[in-house]
Amino acid sequence: MPRKPKPAAQATAAVAAATGVQYWLLKTEPGEWSWSDQARAPGGVAPWDGVRNRQAMNNLRAMRPGDRCLFYHSGAGAASRRVVGVVEVVRPWYEGDGEGKEAAAGGAVDVRAVGEFRNPVPLGDIKKAAGEVEGMKGFALLRQARLSVMPVPAKIWDWICEAGGGFVQDGEVEEERV
């Protein structure tokens, strides 16, 4: 049975439509850059760089401050593939001016950790929802498995956030559930 979005999730999509906020998904190998690394970065802010695929780079270039991104751990084992948190774009695309992977890939956007999902959302659950959630069958995560930066339609964003139980924002203390 399809899940009905909660009013808060519906409000998220409405706010996005009114403000022009876009949603994205950013993939990373946890051994290279994990949620913990992002959260520990100064102010939770770090460059998202090292992207070489042209389509993924074009998606990075399309990002604007205030856009929200799902933080996705990819990996060799199916159990490691999951959405673990949310980051926000704080600096739009800029050309790499230094050394290392940022310069090699041409540029980056800066993102800030917003919150970690209470319940990470496994790729398997997203695949299972393909028949239930409008637009999920066409979602780039399922169609283009190797694409590392992709847009996320608002209804899919809402479903993933709901499936993840929402997220604990930086500085919040999670209440005990009884």
Coordinates of N, CA and C in Angstrom, one line a residue:
M1 N 0.9 -1.2 0.0 CA 0.0 0.0 0.0 C 0.9 1.2 0.0
P2 N 0.6 2.2 -0.9 CA 1.5 3.4 -0.9 C 1.3 4.2 0.3
R3 N 2.4 4.8 0.7 CA 2.4 5.7 1.9 C 1.9 7.0 1.5
K4 N 1.0 7.6 2.3 CA 0.6 9.0 2.1 C 1.6 9.9 2.8
P5 N 2.0 10.9 2.0 CA 3.0 11.9 2.7 C 2.3 12.6 3.9
K6 N 3.1 12.8 4.9 CA 2.6 13.5 6.0 C 2.5 15.0 5.7
P7 N 1.6 15.8 6.4 CA 1.5 17.2 6.0 C 2.8 17.9 6.0
A8 N 3.8 17.5 6.9 CA 5.1 18.2 6.9 C 5.8 17.9 5.6
A9 N 5.7 16.7 5.1 CA 6.4 16.4 3.8 C 5.7 17.2 2.7
Q10 N 4.4 17.3 2.7 CA 3.7 18.0 1.7 C 4.1 19.5 1.7
A11 N 4.3 20.0 3.0 CA 4.8 21.4 3.1 C 6.2 21.6 2.6
T12 N 7.0 20.6 2.7 CA 8.4 20.6 2.2 C 8.3 20.9 0.7
A13 N 7.5 20.1 0.0 CA 7.4 20.3 -1.5 C 6.8 21.7 -1.8
A14 N 5.9 22.1 -1.0 CA 5.2 23.4 -1.3 C 6.2 24.5 -1.1
V15 N 7.0 24.4 0.0 CA 8.1 25.5 0.2 C 9.1 25.5 -0.9
A16 N 9.5 24.3 -1.3 CA 10.4 24.2 -2.4 C 9.9 24.9 -3.7
A17 N 8.6 24.6 -4.0 CA 8.0 25.2 -5.2 C 8.0 26.8 -5.1
A18 N 7.6 27.2 -3.9 CA 7.5 28.7 -3.7 C 8.8 29.4 -3.6
T19 N 9.9 28.7 -3.1 CA 11.2 29.4 -3.0 C 12.2 29.1 -4.1
G20 N 11.9 28.1 -4.9 CA 12.8 27.8 -6.0 C 13.9 26.8 -5.5
V21 N 13.8 26.3 -4.3 CA 14.8 25.4 -3.8 C 14.7 24.1 -4.7
Q22 N 15.8 23.6 -5.1 CA 15.8 22.3 -5.8 C 16.4 21.2 -4.9
Y23 N 16.1 20.0 -5.2 CA 16.6 18.8 -4.5 C 17.5 18.0 -5.3
W24 N 18.6 17.5 -4.7 CA 19.6 16.7 -5.4 C 20.0 15.5 -4.5
L25 N 20.7 14.6 -5.1 CA 21.3 13.5 -4.4 C 22.8 13.4 -4.7
L26 N 23.6 13.3 -3.7 CA 25.1 13.3 -3.9 C 25.5 12.0 -3.4
K27 N 26.2 11.2 -4.2 CA 26.8 9.9 -3.8 C 28.2 10.0 -3.4
T28 N 28.6 9.3 -2.4 CA 30.0 9.2 -2.0 C 30.3 7.8 -1.4
E29 N 31.5 7.4 -1.6 CA 32.0 6.1 -1.0 C 32.3 6.5 0.4
P30 N 31.8 5.8 1.4 CA 32.0 6.2 2.8 C 33.5 6.1 3.2
G31 N 34.3 5.3 2.5 CA 35.7 5.2 2.8 C 36.5 6.4 2.3
E32 N 35.9 7.1 1.3 CA 36.5 8.4 0.7 C 36.0 9.6 1.5
W33 N 34.7 9.7 1.7 CA 34.1 10.8 2.4 C 32.8 10.4 3.0
S34 N 32.6 10.3 4.3 CA 31.4 9.8 4.9 C 30.6 10.9 5.5
W35 N 29.4 10.5 6.0 CA 28.6 11.5 6.7 C 29.3 12.0 7.9
S36 N 30.0 11.1 8.6 CA 30.8 11.6 9.8 C 31.9 12.6 9.4
D37 N 32.5 12.4 8.3 CA 33.5 13.4 7.8 C 32.8 14.7 7.5
Q38 N 31.7 14.7 6.9 CA 31.0 15.9 6.6 C 30.6 16.6 7.8
A39 N 30.0 15.9 8.8 CA 29.5 16.5 10.0 C 30.7 17.1 10.8
R40 N 31.9 16.5 10.7 CA 33.0 16.9 11.5 C 33.8 18.1 10.8
A41 N 33.5 18.4 9.6 CA 34.1 19.5 8.9 C 33.8 20.8 9.6
P42 N 34.7 21.7 9.5 CA 34.5 23.0 10.2 C 33.1 23.6 9.8
G43 N 32.3 23.8 10.8 CA 30.9 24.3 10.6 C 30.1 23.3 9.7
G44 N 30.5 22.1 9.6 CA 29.8 21.1 8.8 C 29.9 21.4 7.3
V45 N 30.8 22.3 6.9 CA 30.9 22.8 5.5 C 32.2 22.2 4.9
A46 N 32.0 21.7 3.6 CA 33.1 21.1 2.9 C 32.8 21.2 1.4
P47 N 33.8 21.2 0.6 CA 33.6 21.2 -0.9 C 33.1 19.8 -1.3
W48 N 32.2 19.8 -2.3 CA 31.8 18.6 -3.0 C 32.5 18.6 -4.3
D49 N 33.6 17.9 -4.4 CA 34.4 17.9 -5.6 C 34.8 16.5 -6.1
G50 N 35.7 16.5 -7.0 CA 36.1 15.2 -7.5 C 35.2 14.6 -8.5
V51 N 34.2 15.3 -9.0 CA 33.3 14.8 -10.0 C 33.8 14.9 -11.4
R52 N 33.8 13.9 -12.1 CA 34.4 13.9 -13.5 C 33.4 13.7 -14.6
N53 N 32.3 13.0 -14.3 CA 31.2 12.8 -15.3 C 30.6 14.1 -15.7
R54 N 30.5 14.3 -17.0 CA 29.9 15.6 -17.5 C 28.5 15.8 -17.0
Q55 N 27.6 14.8 -17.0 CA 26.3 15.1 -16.6 C 26.2 15.4 -15.1
A56 N 27.0 14.7 -14.3 CA 27.1 15.0 -12.9 C 27.6 16.4 -12.6
M57 N 28.7 16.8 -13.4 CA 29.2 18.2 -13.3 C 28.2 19.2 -13.6
N58 N 27.4 19.0 -14.7 CA 26.4 19.9 -15.1 C 25.3 20.0 -14.0
N59 N 25.0 18.9 -13.3 CA 24.1 19.0 -12.1 C 24.7 19.8 -11.0
L60 N 26.0 19.7 -10.7 CA 26.6 20.5 -9.7 C 26.6 22.0 -10.1
R61 N 26.8 22.3 -11.4 CA 26.8 23.7 -11.9 C 25.4 24.3 -11.7
A62 N 24.3 23.5 -11.7 CA 23.0 23.9 -11.6 C 22.5 24.2 -10.2
M63 N 23.3 23.8 -9.2 CA 23.0 24.0 -7.8 C 23.1 25.5 -7.4
R64 N 22.2 25.9 -6.5 CA 22.2 27.2 -6.0 C 22.2 27.2 -4.5
P65 N 22.7 28.2 -3.8 CA 22.7 28.2 -2.3 C 21.2 28.0 -1.9
G66 N 21.1 27.2 -0.8 CA 19.7 26.9 -0.3 C 19.2 25.6 -0.8
D67 N 19.7 25.1 -2.0 CA 19.3 23.8 -2.5 C 19.6 22.7 -1.4
R68 N 18.8 21.7 -1.3 CA 19.1 20.6 -0.4 C 19.5 19.4 -1.1
C69 N 20.3 18.6 -0.5 CA 20.8 17.4 -1.2 C 20.8 16.2 -0.2
L70 N 20.3 15.1 -0.7 CA 20.4 13.8 0.0 C 21.9 13.3 0.0
F71 N 22.4 12.9 1.1 CA 23.7 12.4 1.3 C 23.7 10.9 1.2
Y72 N 24.2 10.3 0.1 CA 24.0 8.9 -0.1 C 25.4 8.2 0.0
H73 N 25.4 7.1 0.8 CA 26.6 6.3 0.9 C 26.5 5.2 -0.2
S74 N 27.4 5.2 -1.1 CA 27.5 4.1 -2.1 C 28.5 3.1 -1.5
G75 N 28.7 2.0 -2.2 CA 29.7 1.1 -1.8 C 29.5 -0.3 -2.4
A76 N 30.4 -1.2 -2.2 CA 30.5 -2.5 -2.8 C 29.3 -3.4 -2.3
G77 N 29.0 -3.3 -1.1 CA 28.0 -4.2 -0.5 C 26.6 -3.5 -0.5
A78 N 25.6 -4.3 -0.8 CA 24.2 -3.7 -0.9 C 23.8 -3.1 0.4
A79 N 24.3 -3.6 1.6 CA 23.9 -3.0 2.9 C 24.5 -1.6 3.1
S80 N 25.5 -1.3 2.3 CA 26.2 0.0 2.5 C 25.5 1.1 1.7
R81 N 24.7 0.7 0.7 CA 24.1 1.7 -0.2 C 22.8 2.2 0.4
R82 N 22.9 3.5 0.9 CA 21.7 4.1 1.6 C 21.8 5.6 1.7
V83 N 20.7 6.2 1.9 CA 20.7 7.7 2.1 C 20.8 7.9 3.6
V84 N 21.8 8.7 4.0 CA 22.1 8.8 5.5 C 21.8 10.2 6.1
G85 N 21.7 11.2 5.2 CA 21.5 12.5 5.7 C 21.2 13.6 4.7
V86 N 21.1 14.8 5.1 CA 20.8 15.9 4.3 C 21.9 17.0 4.4
V87 N 22.3 17.6 3.3 CA 23.2 18.7 3.3 C 22.6 19.8 2.5
E88 N 23.1 21.0 2.7 CA 22.5 22.2 1.9 C 23.7 22.9 1.2
V89 N 23.4 23.3 0.0 CA 24.4 24.0 -0.8 C 24.6 25.4 -0.2
V90 N 25.8 25.8 0.1 CA 26.1 27.1 0.7 C 27.0 27.9 -0.2
R91 N 27.6 27.3 -1.2 CA 28.3 28.1 -2.2 C 28.2 27.4 -3.5
P92 N 27.7 28.1 -4.6 CA 27.5 27.5 -5.9 C 28.8 27.1 -6.5
W93 N 28.7 26.5 -7.7 CA 29.8 26.0 -8.4 C 30.9 27.1 -8.5
Y94 N 32.1 26.6 -8.3 CA 33.3 27.5 -8.5 C 34.4 26.6 -9.1
E95 N 35.2 27.3 -9.9 CA 36.3 26.5 -10.5 C 37.4 26.2 -9.5
G96 N 38.0 25.0 -9.7 CA 39.1 24.5 -8.9 C 40.3 25.4 -9.1
D97 N 40.9 25.8 -8.0 CA 42.0 26.8 -8.1 C 43.2 26.2 -7.4
G98 N 43.1 24.9 -7.0 CA 44.2 24.4 -6.2 C 44.8 23.1 -6.8
E99 N 45.1 22.3 -5.9 CA 45.7 21.0 -6.3 C 44.8 19.9 -6.0
G100 N 45.2 18.7 -6.3 CA 44.4 17.5 -6.0 C 43.2 17.3 -6.8
K101 N 42.2 16.6 -6.2 CA 41.1 16.2 -7.0 C 40.2 17.4 -7.4
E102 N 40.1 18.4 -6.6 CA 39.3 19.6 -6.9 C 39.7 20.2 -8.2
A103 N 41.0 20.4 -8.4 CA 41.6 21.0 -9.6 C 41.4 20.1 -10.7
A104 N 41.7 18.8 -10.5 CA 41.6 17.8 -11.6 C 40.2 17.7 -12.1
A105 N 39.2 17.8 -11.3 CA 37.8 17.7 -11.7 C 37.3 19.0 -12.2
G106 N 37.9 20.1 -12.0 CA 37.5 21.4 -12.5 C 36.7 22.3 -11.6
G107 N 36.2 21.8 -10.5 CA 35.4 22.7 -9.6 C 34.7 21.9 -8.5
A108 N 33.8 22.7 -7.8 CA 33.1 22.1 -6.7 C 31.9 23.0 -6.3
V109 N 31.1 22.5 -5.5 CA 30.1 23.4 -4.7 C 30.5 23.1 -3.2
D110 N 30.2 24.0 -2.4 CA 30.3 23.8 -0.9 C 29.0 23.4 -0.3
V111 N 29.0 22.4 0.5 CA 27.7 21.9 1.2 C 27.9 21.9 2.7
R112 N 26.8 22.1 3.4 CA 26.9 22.1 4.8 C 25.9 21.0 5.4
A113 N 26.4 20.3 6.3 CA 25.6 19.2 7.0 C 24.4 19.9 7.6
V114 N 23.2 19.4 7.3 CA 22.0 19.9 7.9 C 21.5 18.9 9.0
G115 N 21.5 17.6 8.6 CA 21.0 16.6 9.6 C 21.2 15.2 9.1
E116 N 21.3 14.3 10.1 CA 21.4 12.9 9.8 C 20.1 12.2 9.9
F117 N 19.7 11.3 9.0 CA 18.4 10.6 9.1 C 18.4 9.8 10.4
R118 N 17.2 9.8 11.0 CA 17.1 8.9 12.2 C 17.2 7.5 11.8
N119 N 16.7 7.1 10.6 CA 16.8 5.8 10.0 C 17.3 5.9 8.6
P120 N 18.5 5.5 8.4 CA 19.1 5.5 7.0 C 18.1 4.8 6.0
V121 N 18.0 5.2 4.8 CA 17.1 4.6 3.8 C 17.9 3.8 2.8
P122 N 17.8 2.5 2.9 CA 18.5 1.6 2.1 C 18.0 1.7 0.6
L123 N 19.0 1.5 -0.3 CA 18.6 1.5 -1.7 C 17.5 0.4 -2.0
G124 N 17.6 -0.7 -1.3 CA 16.6 -1.8 -1.5 C 15.2 -1.2 -1.2
D125 N 15.0 -0.4 -0.2 CA 13.7 0.2 0.1 C 13.2 1.1 -1.0
I126 N 14.2 1.9 -1.5 CA 13.9 2.8 -2.6 C 13.4 2.0 -3.8
K127 N 14.1 1.0 -4.1 CA 13.7 0.1 -5.3 C 12.3 -0.5 -5.1
K128 N 12.0 -0.9 -3.9 CA 10.7 -1.5 -3.6 C 9.6 -0.5 -3.7
A129 N 9.9 0.8 -3.5 CA 8.9 1.8 -3.6 C 8.6 2.3 -5.0
A130 N 9.4 1.7 -6.0 CA 9.3 2.2 -7.4 C 7.8 2.1 -7.9
G131 N 7.1 1.1 -7.5 CA 5.7 0.9 -7.9 C 4.7 1.7 -7.1
E132 N 5.1 2.3 -6.0 CA 4.2 3.0 -5.1 C 4.3 4.5 -5.2
V133 N 5.5 5.0 -5.4 CA 5.7 6.4 -5.3 C 5.8 7.0 -6.7
E134 N 5.0 8.1 -7.0 CA 4.9 8.7 -8.3 C 6.3 9.2 -8.7
G135 N 6.8 8.8 -9.9 CA 8.0 9.2 -10.4 C 9.2 8.4 -10.0
M136 N 9.0 7.5 -9.1 CA 10.2 6.7 -8.6 C 10.8 5.8 -9.6
K137 N 10.0 5.2 -10.5 CA 10.5 4.3 -11.6 C 11.5 5.1 -12.5
G138 N 11.3 6.3 -12.7 CA 12.1 7.1 -13.6 C 13.2 7.8 -12.8
F139 N 13.3 7.7 -11.5 CA 14.3 8.3 -10.7 C 15.7 7.9 -11.1
A140 N 16.6 8.9 -11.3 CA 18.0 8.6 -11.8 C 18.7 7.6 -11.0
L141 N 18.5 7.6 -9.7 CA 19.2 6.7 -8.8 C 18.9 5.2 -9.2
L142 N 17.8 5.0 -9.8 CA 17.4 3.6 -10.2 C 17.7 3.4 -11.7
R143 N 17.7 4.4 -12.5 CA 17.9 4.3 -13.9 C 19.4 4.5 -14.3
Q144 N 20.1 5.3 -13.6 CA 21.5 5.6 -13.9 C 22.4 5.4 -12.7
A145 N 22.6 4.1 -12.4 CA 23.2 3.7 -11.1 C 24.6 4.3 -10.9
R146 N 25.3 4.7 -12.0 CA 26.7 5.2 -11.8 C 26.8 6.7 -11.7
L147 N 25.6 7.4 -11.9 CA 25.6 8.8 -11.9 C 25.8 9.3 -10.4
S148 N 26.7 10.2 -10.1 CA 27.0 10.5 -8.7 C 26.3 11.8 -8.2
V149 N 25.8 12.6 -9.1 CA 25.0 13.8 -8.7 C 23.8 13.9 -9.6
M150 N 22.6 13.9 -8.9 CA 21.4 13.8 -9.7 C 20.3 14.6 -9.1
P151 N 19.3 15.1 -9.9 CA 18.2 15.8 -9.3 C 17.2 14.8 -8.6
V152 N 16.5 15.3 -7.6 CA 15.5 14.5 -6.9 C 14.2 15.2 -7.0
P153 N 13.2 14.6 -7.7 CA 11.8 15.2 -7.7 C 11.3 15.4 -6.3
A154 N 10.5 16.4 -6.1 CA 10.0 16.8 -4.7 C 9.2 15.6 -4.1
K155 N 8.4 14.9 -4.8 CA 7.6 13.8 -4.2 C 8.6 12.7 -3.8
I156 N 9.6 12.4 -4.5 CA 10.6 11.4 -4.1 C 11.4 11.9 -2.9
W157 N 11.7 13.2 -2.9 CA 12.4 13.8 -1.7 C 11.6 13.6 -0.5
D158 N 10.3 13.9 -0.6 CA 9.4 13.8 0.6 C 9.3 12.4 1.1
W159 N 9.2 11.4 0.1 CA 9.1 10.0 0.5 C 10.4 9.5 1.2
I160 N 11.5 9.9 0.7 CA 12.8 9.5 1.3 C 12.9 10.1 2.7
C161 N 12.6 11.4 2.8 CA 12.7 12.0 4.2 C 11.7 11.4 5.2
E162 N 10.5 11.0 4.7 CA 9.6 10.3 5.6 C 10.1 8.9 5.9
A163 N 10.6 8.2 4.9 CA 11.1 6.9 5.2 C 12.3 6.9 6.2
G164 N 13.1 8.0 6.1 CA 14.2 8.1 7.0 C 13.8 8.6 8.4
G165 N 12.5 8.9 8.6 CA 12.1 9.3 9.9 C 12.4 10.8 10.2
G166 N 12.7 11.5 9.2 CA 13.2 12.9 9.3 C 14.6 12.9 9.7
F167 N 15.2 14.0 10.0 CA 16.6 14.1 10.4 C 16.8 15.0 11.6
V168 N 17.8 14.6 12.3 CA 18.2 15.4 13.5 C 19.1 16.5 13.0
Q169 N 18.7 17.7 13.2 CA 19.5 18.9 12.7 C 20.7 19.1 13.7
D170 N 21.8 19.6 13.1 CA 22.9 19.9 13.9 C 22.6 20.7 15.1
G171 N 23.0 20.3 16.3 CA 22.7 21.0 17.5 C 21.5 20.6 18.2
E172 N 20.6 19.8 17.6 CA 19.4 19.4 18.2 C 19.7 18.2 19.1
V173 N 19.0 18.0 20.1 CA 19.1 16.8 20.9 C 17.8 16.0 20.6
E174 N 18.0 14.8 20.2 CA 16.9 13.9 19.8 C 16.2 13.5 21.1
E175 N 14.8 13.6 21.1 CA 14.0 13.2 22.2 C 13.9 11.6 22.2
E176 N 13.9 11.1 23.4 CA 13.7 9.6 23.5 C 12.3 9.3 23.1
R177 N 12.2 8.2 22.3 CA 10.9 7.7 21.8 C 10.5 6.6 22.8
V178 N 9.2 6.7 23.2 CA 8.7 5.8 24.2 C 7.9 4.7 23.5

